[in-house]
Short mmCIF file of N, CA and C in Angstrom, two decimals:
data_model
loop_
_atom_site.label_atom_id
_atom_site.label_comp_id
_atom_site.label_asym_id
_atom_site.label_seq_id
_atom_site.Cartn_x
_atom_site.Cartn_y
_atom_site.Cartn_z
N MET A 1 0.90 -1.20 0.29
CA MET A 1 0.13 0.24 0.06
C MET A 1 1.26 1.33 -0.13
N ILE A 2 0.27 2.74 -0.23
CA ILE A 2 1.34 3.49 -1.50
C ILE A 2 0.56 3.88 0.18
N ARG A 3 0.65 5.50 1.23
CA ARG A 3 0.06 6.02 1.91
C ARG A 3 1.01 7.61 1.16
N ASN A 4 0.38 8.28 0.65
CA ASN A 4 0.84 10.30 0.61
C ASN A 4 0.28 10.62 1.76
N VAL A 5 1.68 11.30 1.98
CA VAL A 5 1.25 12.10 3.15
C VAL A 5 1.40 13.67 2.85
N VAL A 6 0.57 15.30 2.51
CA VAL A 6 0.82 16.15 2.20
C VAL A 6 1.23 16.84 3.15
N THR A 7 2.18 17.83 3.50
CA THR A 7 1.78 19.13 4.48
C THR A 7 1.75 20.42 4.41
N GLY A 8 1.07 21.37 4.54
CA GLY A 8 1.49 22.98 3.52
C GLY A 8 0.94 23.77 5.06
N ARG A 9 1.67 24.73 4.72
CA ARG A 9 1.56 26.44 5.12
C ARG A 9 0.77 27.12 4.33
N LEU A 10 -0.38 27.75 4.80
CA LEU A 10 -0.74 28.15 4.50
C LEU A 10 -0.14 30.27 3.41
N LYS A 11 -0.45 30.67 2.71
CA LYS A 11 0.17 32.19 2.38
C LYS A 11 -1.23 33.19 3.75
N PRO A 12 -0.09 34.06 4.26
CA PRO A 12 -0.96 34.98 5.55
C PRO A 12 -2.32 35.61 4.90
N GLY A 13 -3.70 35.67 5.07
CA GLY A 13 -4.97 36.41 4.25
C GLY A 13 -5.00 35.32 3.29
N ALA A 14 -4.49 34.27 4.31
CA ALA A 14 -4.52 32.70 2.66
C ALA A 14 -6.56 32.62 3.20
N ASP A 15 -7.38 31.95 1.42
CA ASP A 15 -8.43 32.45 2.25
C ASP A 15 -9.22 30.79 2.52
N LEU A 16 -9.40 30.53 3.38
CA LEU A 16 -9.42 29.20 4.34
C LEU A 16 -10.72 29.27 3.40
N ASP A 17 -11.68 29.66 2.93
CA ASP A 17 -13.61 28.48 3.17
C ASP A 17 -12.47 28.25 1.70
N ARG A 18 -11.30 28.14 0.77
CA ARG A 18 -11.12 28.22 -0.34
C ARG A 18 -10.73 26.54 0.15
N VAL A 19 -9.65 26.72 0.72
CA VAL A 19 -9.76 25.71 1.09
C VAL A 19 -9.48 24.14 1.69
N ARG A 20 -10.35 24.86 2.41
CA ARG A 20 -11.73 23.68 2.93
C ARG A 20 -12.11 23.08 1.85
N GLU A 21 -12.87 24.19 1.06
CA GLU A 21 -13.53 23.69 -0.28
C GLU A 21 -12.37 22.35 -0.71
N GLY A 22 -11.34 22.49 -1.00
CA GLY A 22 -10.50 21.87 -1.83
C GLY A 22 -9.92 20.95 -0.17
N LEU A 23 -9.75 20.54 0.31
CA LEU A 23 -9.97 19.66 0.75
C LEU A 23 -10.62 18.11 1.04
N ALA A 24 -12.02 19.88 1.09
CA ALA A 24 -12.85 19.11 1.47
C ALA A 24 -13.19 17.66 0.21
N GLY A 25 -12.56 18.17 -1.21
CA GLY A 25 -12.70 17.59 -2.59
C GLY A 25 -11.77 16.94 -2.39
N ILE A 26 -10.71 16.48 -1.64
CA ILE A 26 -9.99 14.88 -1.64
C ILE A 26 -10.32 14.57 -1.11
N GLU A 27 -10.97 14.84 0.02
CA GLU A 27 -11.73 13.05 1.03
C GLU A 27 -13.16 13.05 0.31
N ALA A 28 -13.77 13.62 -1.47
CA ALA A 28 -14.44 13.30 -1.45
C ALA A 28 -14.06 12.50 -2.68
N LEU A 29 -13.20 12.01 -3.69
CA LEU A 29 -12.33 11.86 -4.79
C LEU A 29 -12.80 10.14 -4.39
N ARG A 30 -13.68 9.40 -5.93
CA ARG A 30 -13.51 8.30 -5.43
C ARG A 30 -12.66 7.50 -7.22
N LEU A 31 -11.09 6.50 -6.28
CA LEU A 31 -10.99 6.69 -7.65
C LEU A 31 -10.82 5.20 -7.63
N GLU A 32 -10.43 4.52 -8.97
CA GLU A 32 -9.83 3.29 -8.72
C GLU A 32 -8.72 3.50 -8.26
N GLY A 33 -8.75 2.42 -6.50
CA GLY A 33 -7.92 1.88 -5.95
C GLY A 33 -7.09 2.90 -4.56
N LEU A 34 -8.09 4.19 -5.24
CA LEU A 34 -7.52 5.26 -3.17
C LEU A 34 -8.88 4.08 -2.67
N LEU A 35 -7.85 3.99 -1.00
CA LEU A 35 -8.58 3.11 -0.49
C LEU A 35 -9.14 4.45 0.63
N ARG A 36 -8.66 5.63 1.70
CA ARG A 36 -9.07 6.36 1.99
C ARG A 36 -9.25 7.33 1.82
N ALA A 37 -8.74 9.14 2.47
CA ALA A 37 -8.55 10.33 1.73
C ALA A 37 -8.82 11.07 3.77
N HIS A 38 -7.82 11.46 4.44
CA HIS A 38 -7.50 12.81 4.85
C HIS A 38 -7.59 13.90 4.79
N ALA A 39 -8.52 14.63 4.16
CA ALA A 39 -7.59 15.86 4.57
C ALA A 39 -8.36 16.82 5.27
N ARG A 40 -7.45 17.59 6.29
CA ARG A 40 -8.67 18.72 7.10
C ARG A 40 -7.01 19.50 6.86
N LEU A 41 -7.83 21.10 7.24
CA LEU A 41 -6.91 21.80 8.41
C LEU A 41 -6.48 21.82 9.96
N ASP A 42 -5.49 21.93 10.15
CA ASP A 42 -4.28 21.42 11.55
C ASP A 42 -5.04 22.00 12.35
N ALA A 43 -5.10 20.69 13.49
CA ALA A 43 -6.47 21.45 14.73
C ALA A 43 -5.58 21.80 15.83
N GLY A 44 -4.26 22.32 15.83
CA GLY A 44 -3.82 23.08 17.18
C GLY A 44 -3.30 22.87 17.39
N LEU A 45 -2.72 21.57 18.05
CA LEU A 45 -2.87 21.03 19.17
C LEU A 45 -1.20 21.44 19.42
N ARG A 46 -0.53 21.46 18.11
CA ARG A 46 0.88 22.14 18.74
C ARG A 46 1.68 23.48 17.77
N GLU A 47 2.64 24.21 18.19
CA GLU A 47 2.70 25.19 17.79
C GLU A 47 3.37 24.33 16.93
N GLY A 48 3.91 25.25 16.04
CA GLY A 48 5.07 25.36 14.84
C GLY A 48 4.42 24.07 13.56
N ASN A 49 3.41 24.02 13.47
CA ASN A 49 2.40 22.83 12.95
C ASN A 49 2.66 23.07 11.81
N GLY A 50 1.89 23.13 10.65
CA GLY A 50 1.82 22.81 9.11
C GLY A 50 0.27 23.07 9.51
N ASP A 51 -0.18 24.18 8.17
CA ASP A 51 -1.59 24.62 8.13
C ASP A 51 -2.84 23.57 7.96
N TYR A 52 -2.29 22.61 7.72
CA TYR A 52 -3.25 21.72 6.98
C TYR A 52 -2.44 20.55 6.46
N GLY A 53 -2.83 19.15 6.99
CA GLY A 53 -2.24 17.56 6.33
C GLY A 53 -3.51 16.75 5.16
N ILE A 54 -3.23 15.79 4.53
CA ILE A 54 -3.52 15.22 3.34
C ILE A 54 -2.50 14.27 3.43
N VAL A 55 -3.51 12.95 3.93
CA VAL A 55 -3.29 11.45 3.70
C VAL A 55 -4.22 11.03 3.45
N VAL A 56 -3.50 9.90 1.43
CA VAL A 56 -4.03 9.31 0.90
C VAL A 56 -3.73 7.99 1.54
N ASP A 57 -4.57 6.84 1.19
CA ASP A 57 -3.49 5.06 0.83
C ASP A 57 -4.23 4.96 -0.28
N LEU A 58 -3.21 3.94 -0.82
CA LEU A 58 -3.79 3.58 -1.94
C LEU A 58 -3.66 2.24 -1.88
N VAL A 59 -3.85 1.37 -3.29
CA VAL A 59 -3.55 0.04 -2.95
C VAL A 59 -2.06 0.28 -3.74
N ASP A 60 -1.79 0.80 -4.47
CA ASP A 60 -0.19 0.43 -5.65
C ASP A 60 0.04 2.14 -6.12
N ALA A 61 1.76 1.36 -6.29
CA ALA A 61 2.38 2.67 -6.97
C ALA A 61 1.59 3.16 -8.01
N ASP A 62 0.58 1.76 -8.63
CA ASP A 62 -0.47 2.28 -10.67
C ASP A 62 -1.17 3.80 -9.83
N ALA A 63 -1.94 3.00 -8.67
CA ALA A 63 -3.43 3.93 -7.92
C ALA A 63 -2.65 5.41 -7.66
N TYR A 64 -1.37 5.47 -7.44
CA TYR A 64 -1.00 6.55 -6.81
C TYR A 64 -1.10 7.36 -8.08
N HIS A 65 -0.46 7.18 -9.42
CA HIS A 65 0.09 7.89 -10.15
C HIS A 65 -1.22 7.67 -11.04
N ARG A 66 -2.44 7.50 -10.86
CA ARG A 66 -4.42 7.65 -11.46
C ARG A 66 -4.62 8.78 -9.76
N TYR A 67 -4.02 8.82 -8.89
CA TYR A 67 -3.96 9.46 -7.94
C TYR A 67 -4.02 11.23 -8.29
N ASP A 68 -2.44 10.97 -8.68
CA ASP A 68 -1.33 12.65 -8.44
C ASP A 68 -1.77 12.84 -10.22
N THR A 69 -2.85 12.60 -10.97
CA THR A 69 -2.85 13.07 -12.53
C THR A 69 -4.06 13.16 -12.79
N ASP A 70 -4.99 12.15 -11.31
CA ASP A 70 -6.51 13.16 -11.84
C ASP A 70 -6.61 14.04 -12.23
N PRO A 71 -7.93 14.54 -13.48
CA PRO A 71 -7.92 16.46 -13.52
C PRO A 71 -8.72 16.66 -12.28
N GLU A 72 -9.60 16.32 -11.65
CA GLU A 72 -10.27 16.06 -10.99
C GLU A 72 -9.46 17.15 -9.48
N HIS A 73 -8.52 15.88 -9.51
CA HIS A 73 -7.70 16.52 -8.07
C HIS A 73 -6.39 18.05 -8.32
N GLU A 74 -5.88 17.17 -9.68
CA GLU A 74 -5.28 18.71 -10.93
C GLU A 74 -5.58 19.88 -9.78
N ARG A 75 -7.24 20.00 -10.73
CA ARG A 75 -8.26 21.03 -10.36
C ARG A 75 -8.29 21.71 -9.16
N ILE A 76 -8.86 20.51 -7.79
CA ILE A 76 -8.62 21.27 -6.27
C ILE A 76 -6.83 22.00 -6.11
N ARG A 77 -5.59 20.76 -6.09
CA ARG A 77 -4.43 21.07 -6.78
C ARG A 77 -4.33 22.66 -6.85
N SER A 78 -4.69 23.29 -8.71
CA SER A 78 -4.33 24.10 -8.41
C SER A 78 -5.43 25.14 -8.21
N GLN A 79 -6.59 25.41 -8.60
CA GLN A 79 -7.10 25.92 -8.47
C GLN A 79 -7.91 26.35 -7.04
N LEU A 80 -7.47 25.22 -5.91
CA LEU A 80 -9.01 25.51 -4.27
C LEU A 80 -7.08 25.77 -3.61
N ILE A 81 -6.29 24.73 -3.05
CA ILE A 81 -5.07 24.23 -2.10
C ILE A 81 -4.17 25.46 -3.21
N GLY A 82 -4.05 25.06 -3.56
CA GLY A 82 -2.38 25.93 -4.33
C GLY A 82 -2.25 27.35 -4.52
N PRO A 83 -3.58 28.19 -5.34
CA PRO A 83 -2.96 29.34 -4.40
C PRO A 83 -2.79 29.39 -3.32
N GLU A 84 -2.63 30.11 -2.03
CA GLU A 84 -2.99 29.69 -1.42
C GLU A 84 -2.39 29.25 0.07
N ALA A 85 -1.66 28.75 -0.24
CA ALA A 85 -0.15 27.93 -0.24
C ALA A 85 0.86 28.68 -0.46
N GLU A 86 1.86 28.77 0.88
CA GLU A 86 3.64 29.31 0.62
C GLU A 86 3.71 27.26 0.17
N GLN A 87 4.38 27.05 1.43
CA GLN A 87 4.85 26.05 0.72
C GLN A 87 3.92 25.37 1.09
N VAL A 88 4.90 23.56 0.28
CA VAL A 88 3.92 22.31 0.39
C VAL A 88 5.25 21.58 0.34
N LEU A 89 4.72 20.43 1.34
CA LEU A 89 5.83 19.74 0.93
C LEU A 89 4.89 18.05 1.34
N ARG A 90 5.86 16.65 0.20
CA ARG A 90 4.76 15.45 -0.06
C ARG A 90 5.71 14.33 0.57
N VAL A 91 5.06 13.54 0.62
CA VAL A 91 6.15 12.00 1.18
C VAL A 91 5.06 11.32 1.03
N GLN A 92 5.68 9.95 0.10
CA GLN A 92 5.05 8.81 -0.80
C GLN A 92 5.47 7.53 0.26
N ILE A 93 4.45 6.69 0.91
CA ILE A 93 5.52 5.71 1.68
C ILE A 93 4.84 4.81 1.72
N GLU A 94 5.43 2.61 1.51
CA GLU A 94 5.07 1.97 1.66
C GLU A 94 4.90 1.27 2.57
N VAL A 95 3.89 1.31 2.85
CA VAL A 95 3.30 1.02 4.26
C VAL A 95 2.26 -0.11 4.27
N GLU A 96 2.48 -1.30 5.43
CA GLU A 96 1.09 -2.31 5.90
C GLU A 96 0.38 -2.15 5.52
N ASP A 97 -1.31 -2.82 5.13
CA ASP A 97 -2.67 -2.52 5.47
C ASP A 97 -2.62 -3.49 7.03
#
């Protein structure tokens, strides 16, 4: 299984409604091989955290590539979350289910 983890910091004055819409859109994606997706603003439990996080579990690398190149995912990334983000970090790791 591939776990895609994304954290980001938002620009000062970022439009949180757009970001929330984008995060909800990530959670709503239904793609072949996508097992689960969690995308939320930071819960504020620790100083210095990122502003949002996304965790997506996919059955394999092929499913990750479908997710990464999906037109709706790209729209969310380029039109909703990306313009509001100052920094984005991503990692894909192999995990056992």
